[in-house]
Short mmCIF file of N, CA and C in Angstrom, two decimals:
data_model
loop_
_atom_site.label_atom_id
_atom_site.label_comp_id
_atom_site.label_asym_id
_atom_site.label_seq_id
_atom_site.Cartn_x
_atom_site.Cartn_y
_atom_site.Cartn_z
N UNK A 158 20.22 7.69 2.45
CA UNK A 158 19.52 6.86 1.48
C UNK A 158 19.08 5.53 2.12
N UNK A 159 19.63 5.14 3.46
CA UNK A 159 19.55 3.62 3.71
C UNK A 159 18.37 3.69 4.23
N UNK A 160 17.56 5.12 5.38
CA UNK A 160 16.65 5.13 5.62
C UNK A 160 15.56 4.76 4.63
N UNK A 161 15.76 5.49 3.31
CA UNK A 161 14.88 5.73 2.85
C UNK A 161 14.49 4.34 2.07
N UNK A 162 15.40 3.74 1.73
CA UNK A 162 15.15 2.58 1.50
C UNK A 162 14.39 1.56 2.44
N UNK A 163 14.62 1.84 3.38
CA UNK A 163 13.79 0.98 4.93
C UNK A 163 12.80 1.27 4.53
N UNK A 164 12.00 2.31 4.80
CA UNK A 164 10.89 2.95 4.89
C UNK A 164 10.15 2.45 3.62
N UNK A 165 10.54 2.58 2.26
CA UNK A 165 10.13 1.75 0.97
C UNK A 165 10.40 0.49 0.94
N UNK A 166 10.81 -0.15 1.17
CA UNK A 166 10.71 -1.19 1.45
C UNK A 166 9.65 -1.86 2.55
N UNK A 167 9.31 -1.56 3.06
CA UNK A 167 8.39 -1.48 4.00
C UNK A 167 6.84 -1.07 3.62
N UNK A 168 7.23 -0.42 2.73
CA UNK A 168 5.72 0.02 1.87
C UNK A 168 5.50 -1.18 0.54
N UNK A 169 6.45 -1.43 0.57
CA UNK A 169 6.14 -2.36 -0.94
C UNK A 169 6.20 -3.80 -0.07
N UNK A 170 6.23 -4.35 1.14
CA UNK A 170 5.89 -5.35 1.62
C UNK A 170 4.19 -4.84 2.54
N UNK A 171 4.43 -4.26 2.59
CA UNK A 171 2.80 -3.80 3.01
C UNK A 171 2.20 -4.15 1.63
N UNK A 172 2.35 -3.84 0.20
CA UNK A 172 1.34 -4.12 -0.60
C UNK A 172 2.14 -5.52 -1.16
N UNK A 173 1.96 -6.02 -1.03
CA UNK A 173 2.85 -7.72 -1.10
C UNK A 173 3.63 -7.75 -2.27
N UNK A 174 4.52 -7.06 -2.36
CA UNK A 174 5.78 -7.85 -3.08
C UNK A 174 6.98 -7.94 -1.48
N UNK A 175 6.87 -9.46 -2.46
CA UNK A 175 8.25 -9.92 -1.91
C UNK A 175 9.77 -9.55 -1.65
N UNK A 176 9.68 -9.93 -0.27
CA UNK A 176 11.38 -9.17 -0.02
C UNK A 176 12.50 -9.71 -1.16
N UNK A 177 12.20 -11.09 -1.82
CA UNK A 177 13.10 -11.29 -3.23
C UNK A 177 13.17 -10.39 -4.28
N UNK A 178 11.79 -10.10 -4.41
CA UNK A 178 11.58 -8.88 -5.51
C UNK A 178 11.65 -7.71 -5.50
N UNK A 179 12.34 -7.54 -4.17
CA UNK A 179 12.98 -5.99 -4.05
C UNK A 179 14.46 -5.71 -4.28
N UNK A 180 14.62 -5.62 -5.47
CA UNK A 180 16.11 -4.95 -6.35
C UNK A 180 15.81 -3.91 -6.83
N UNK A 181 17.13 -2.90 -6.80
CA UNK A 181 17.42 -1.41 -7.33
C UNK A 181 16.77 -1.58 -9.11
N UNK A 182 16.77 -2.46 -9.94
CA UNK A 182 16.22 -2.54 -11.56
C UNK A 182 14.85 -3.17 -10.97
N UNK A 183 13.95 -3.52 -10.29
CA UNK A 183 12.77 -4.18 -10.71
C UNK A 183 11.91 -2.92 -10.81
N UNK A 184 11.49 -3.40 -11.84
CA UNK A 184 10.01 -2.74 -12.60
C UNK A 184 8.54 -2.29 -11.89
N UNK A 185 8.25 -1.87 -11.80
CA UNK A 185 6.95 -1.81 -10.84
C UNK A 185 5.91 -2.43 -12.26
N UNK A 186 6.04 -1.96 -13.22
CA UNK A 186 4.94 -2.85 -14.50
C UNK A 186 5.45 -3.57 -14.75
N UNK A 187 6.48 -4.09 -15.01
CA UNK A 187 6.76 -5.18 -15.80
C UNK A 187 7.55 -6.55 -15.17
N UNK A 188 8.11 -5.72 -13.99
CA UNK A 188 8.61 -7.75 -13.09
C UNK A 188 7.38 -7.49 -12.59
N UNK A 189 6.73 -6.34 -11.54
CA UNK A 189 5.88 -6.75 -10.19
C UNK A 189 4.87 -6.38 -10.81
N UNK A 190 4.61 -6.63 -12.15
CA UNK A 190 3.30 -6.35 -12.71
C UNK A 190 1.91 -5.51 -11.93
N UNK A 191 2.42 -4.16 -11.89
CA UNK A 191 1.15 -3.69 -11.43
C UNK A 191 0.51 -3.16 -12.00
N UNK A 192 -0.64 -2.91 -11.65
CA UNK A 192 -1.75 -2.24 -12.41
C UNK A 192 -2.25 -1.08 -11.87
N UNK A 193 -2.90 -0.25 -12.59
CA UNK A 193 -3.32 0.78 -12.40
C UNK A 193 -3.30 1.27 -11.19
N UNK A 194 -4.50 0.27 -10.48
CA UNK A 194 -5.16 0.87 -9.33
C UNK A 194 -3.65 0.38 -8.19
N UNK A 195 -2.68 -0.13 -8.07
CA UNK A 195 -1.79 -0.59 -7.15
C UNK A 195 -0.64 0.66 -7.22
N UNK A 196 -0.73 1.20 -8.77
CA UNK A 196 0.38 2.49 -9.08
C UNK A 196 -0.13 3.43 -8.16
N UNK A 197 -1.39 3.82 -7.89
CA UNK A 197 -2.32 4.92 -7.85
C UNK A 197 -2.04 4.60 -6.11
N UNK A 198 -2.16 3.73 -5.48
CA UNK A 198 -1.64 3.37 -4.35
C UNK A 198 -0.39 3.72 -3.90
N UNK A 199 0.60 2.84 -4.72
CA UNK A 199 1.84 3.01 -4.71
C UNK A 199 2.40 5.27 -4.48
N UNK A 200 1.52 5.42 -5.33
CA UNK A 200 1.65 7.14 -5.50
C UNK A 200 1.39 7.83 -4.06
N UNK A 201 0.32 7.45 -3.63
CA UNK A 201 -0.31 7.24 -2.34
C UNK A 201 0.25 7.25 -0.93
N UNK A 202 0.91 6.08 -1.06
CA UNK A 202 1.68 5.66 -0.21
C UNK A 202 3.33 6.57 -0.18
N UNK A 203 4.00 6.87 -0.89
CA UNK A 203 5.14 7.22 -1.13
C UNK A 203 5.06 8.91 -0.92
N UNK A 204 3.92 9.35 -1.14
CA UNK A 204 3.35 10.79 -0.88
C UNK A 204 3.39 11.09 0.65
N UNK A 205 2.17 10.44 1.23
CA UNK A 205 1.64 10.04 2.75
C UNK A 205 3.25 10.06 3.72
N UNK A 206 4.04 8.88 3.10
CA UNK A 206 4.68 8.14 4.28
C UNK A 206 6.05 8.89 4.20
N UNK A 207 6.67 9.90 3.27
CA UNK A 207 7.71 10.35 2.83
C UNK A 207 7.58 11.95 3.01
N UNK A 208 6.22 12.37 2.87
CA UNK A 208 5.92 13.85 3.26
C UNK A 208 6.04 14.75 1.90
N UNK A 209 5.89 14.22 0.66
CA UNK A 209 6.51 14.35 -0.43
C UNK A 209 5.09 14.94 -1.78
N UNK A 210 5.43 15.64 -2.61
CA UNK A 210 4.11 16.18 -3.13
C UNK A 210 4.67 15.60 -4.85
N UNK A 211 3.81 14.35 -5.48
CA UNK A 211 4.36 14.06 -6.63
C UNK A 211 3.23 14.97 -7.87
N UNK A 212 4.19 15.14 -8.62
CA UNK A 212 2.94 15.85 -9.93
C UNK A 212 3.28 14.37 -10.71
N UNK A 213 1.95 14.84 -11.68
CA UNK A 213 1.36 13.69 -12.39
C UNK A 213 2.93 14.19 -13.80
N UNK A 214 3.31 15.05 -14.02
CA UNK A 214 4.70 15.11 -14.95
C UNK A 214 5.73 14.52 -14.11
N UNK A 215 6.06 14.31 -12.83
CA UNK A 215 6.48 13.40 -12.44
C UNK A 215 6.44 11.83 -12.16
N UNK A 216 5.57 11.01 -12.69
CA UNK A 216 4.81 10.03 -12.66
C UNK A 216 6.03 8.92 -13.49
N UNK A 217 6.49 9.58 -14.26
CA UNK A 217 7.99 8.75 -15.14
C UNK A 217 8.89 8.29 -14.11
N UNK A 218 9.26 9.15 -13.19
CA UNK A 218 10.04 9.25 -12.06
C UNK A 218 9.70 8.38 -11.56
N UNK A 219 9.02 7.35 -11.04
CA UNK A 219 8.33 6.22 -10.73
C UNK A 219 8.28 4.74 -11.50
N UNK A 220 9.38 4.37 -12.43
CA UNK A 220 9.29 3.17 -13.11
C UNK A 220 10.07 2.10 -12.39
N UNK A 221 11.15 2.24 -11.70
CA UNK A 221 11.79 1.00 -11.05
C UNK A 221 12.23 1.55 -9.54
N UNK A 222 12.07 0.27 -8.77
CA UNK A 222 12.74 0.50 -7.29
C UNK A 222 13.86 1.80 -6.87
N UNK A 223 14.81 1.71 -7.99
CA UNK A 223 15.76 2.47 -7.76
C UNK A 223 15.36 3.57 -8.12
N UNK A 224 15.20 3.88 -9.47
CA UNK A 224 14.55 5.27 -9.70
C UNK A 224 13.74 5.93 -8.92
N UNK A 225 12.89 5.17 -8.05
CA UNK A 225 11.82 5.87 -7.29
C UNK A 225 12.94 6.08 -5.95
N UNK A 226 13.92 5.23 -5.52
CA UNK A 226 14.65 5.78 -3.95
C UNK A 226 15.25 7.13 -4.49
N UNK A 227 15.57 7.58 -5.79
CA UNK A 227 16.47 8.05 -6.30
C UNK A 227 15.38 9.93 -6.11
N UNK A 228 14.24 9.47 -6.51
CA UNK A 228 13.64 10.44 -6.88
C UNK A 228 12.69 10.97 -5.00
N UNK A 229 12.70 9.94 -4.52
CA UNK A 229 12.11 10.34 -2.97
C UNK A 229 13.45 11.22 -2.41
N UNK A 230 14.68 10.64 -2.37
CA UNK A 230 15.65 11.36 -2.04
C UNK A 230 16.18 13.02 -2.44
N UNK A 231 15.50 13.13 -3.91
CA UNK A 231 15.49 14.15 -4.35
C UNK A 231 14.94 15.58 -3.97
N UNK A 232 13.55 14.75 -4.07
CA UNK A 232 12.31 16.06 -3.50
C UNK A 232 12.89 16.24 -1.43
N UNK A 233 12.99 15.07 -1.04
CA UNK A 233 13.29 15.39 0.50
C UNK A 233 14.25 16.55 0.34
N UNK A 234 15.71 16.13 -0.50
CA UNK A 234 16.38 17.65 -0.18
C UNK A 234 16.29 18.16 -0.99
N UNK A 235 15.00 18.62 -1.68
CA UNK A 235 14.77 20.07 -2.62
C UNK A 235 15.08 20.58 -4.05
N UNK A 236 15.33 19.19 -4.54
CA UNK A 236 16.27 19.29 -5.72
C UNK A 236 15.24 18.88 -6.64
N UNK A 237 14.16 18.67 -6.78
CA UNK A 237 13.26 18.31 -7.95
C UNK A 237 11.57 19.75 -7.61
#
């Protein structure tokens, strides 16, 4: 998991949030207020850099920092 956290973390300072604003509860809408087109990125990015295939019924799976390490970790070993 520590990798995987590197690696996201690393993606969410590529699209500028701050290394402060990276905690296991922050929000991707509602602390790091993003919008549409940054989710659609964010989807993007986490797909690309993780090797990972998200469906749009998976898209919930995607609301906070943690939930999303939680859910990259998942699909890597086969469980979603």
């Amino acid at each position: 998991m520590q990798n995987i956290k590197i690696k996201f973390s690393r993606i969410l300072k590529y699209m500028g949030v701050s290394e402060k604003d990276i905690c296991m509860d922050t929000s991707f809408k509602k602390d790091l207020e993003f919008n549409d087109f940054q989710f659609s990125f964010l989807h993007f990015y986490i797909s690309n850099y993780f090797n990972i295939q998200i469906s749009t019924e998976e898209y919930h799976c995607i609301d906070t920092i943690g939930n999303t390490l939680i859910f990259i970790q998942e699909k890597q070993q086969g469980n979603l």
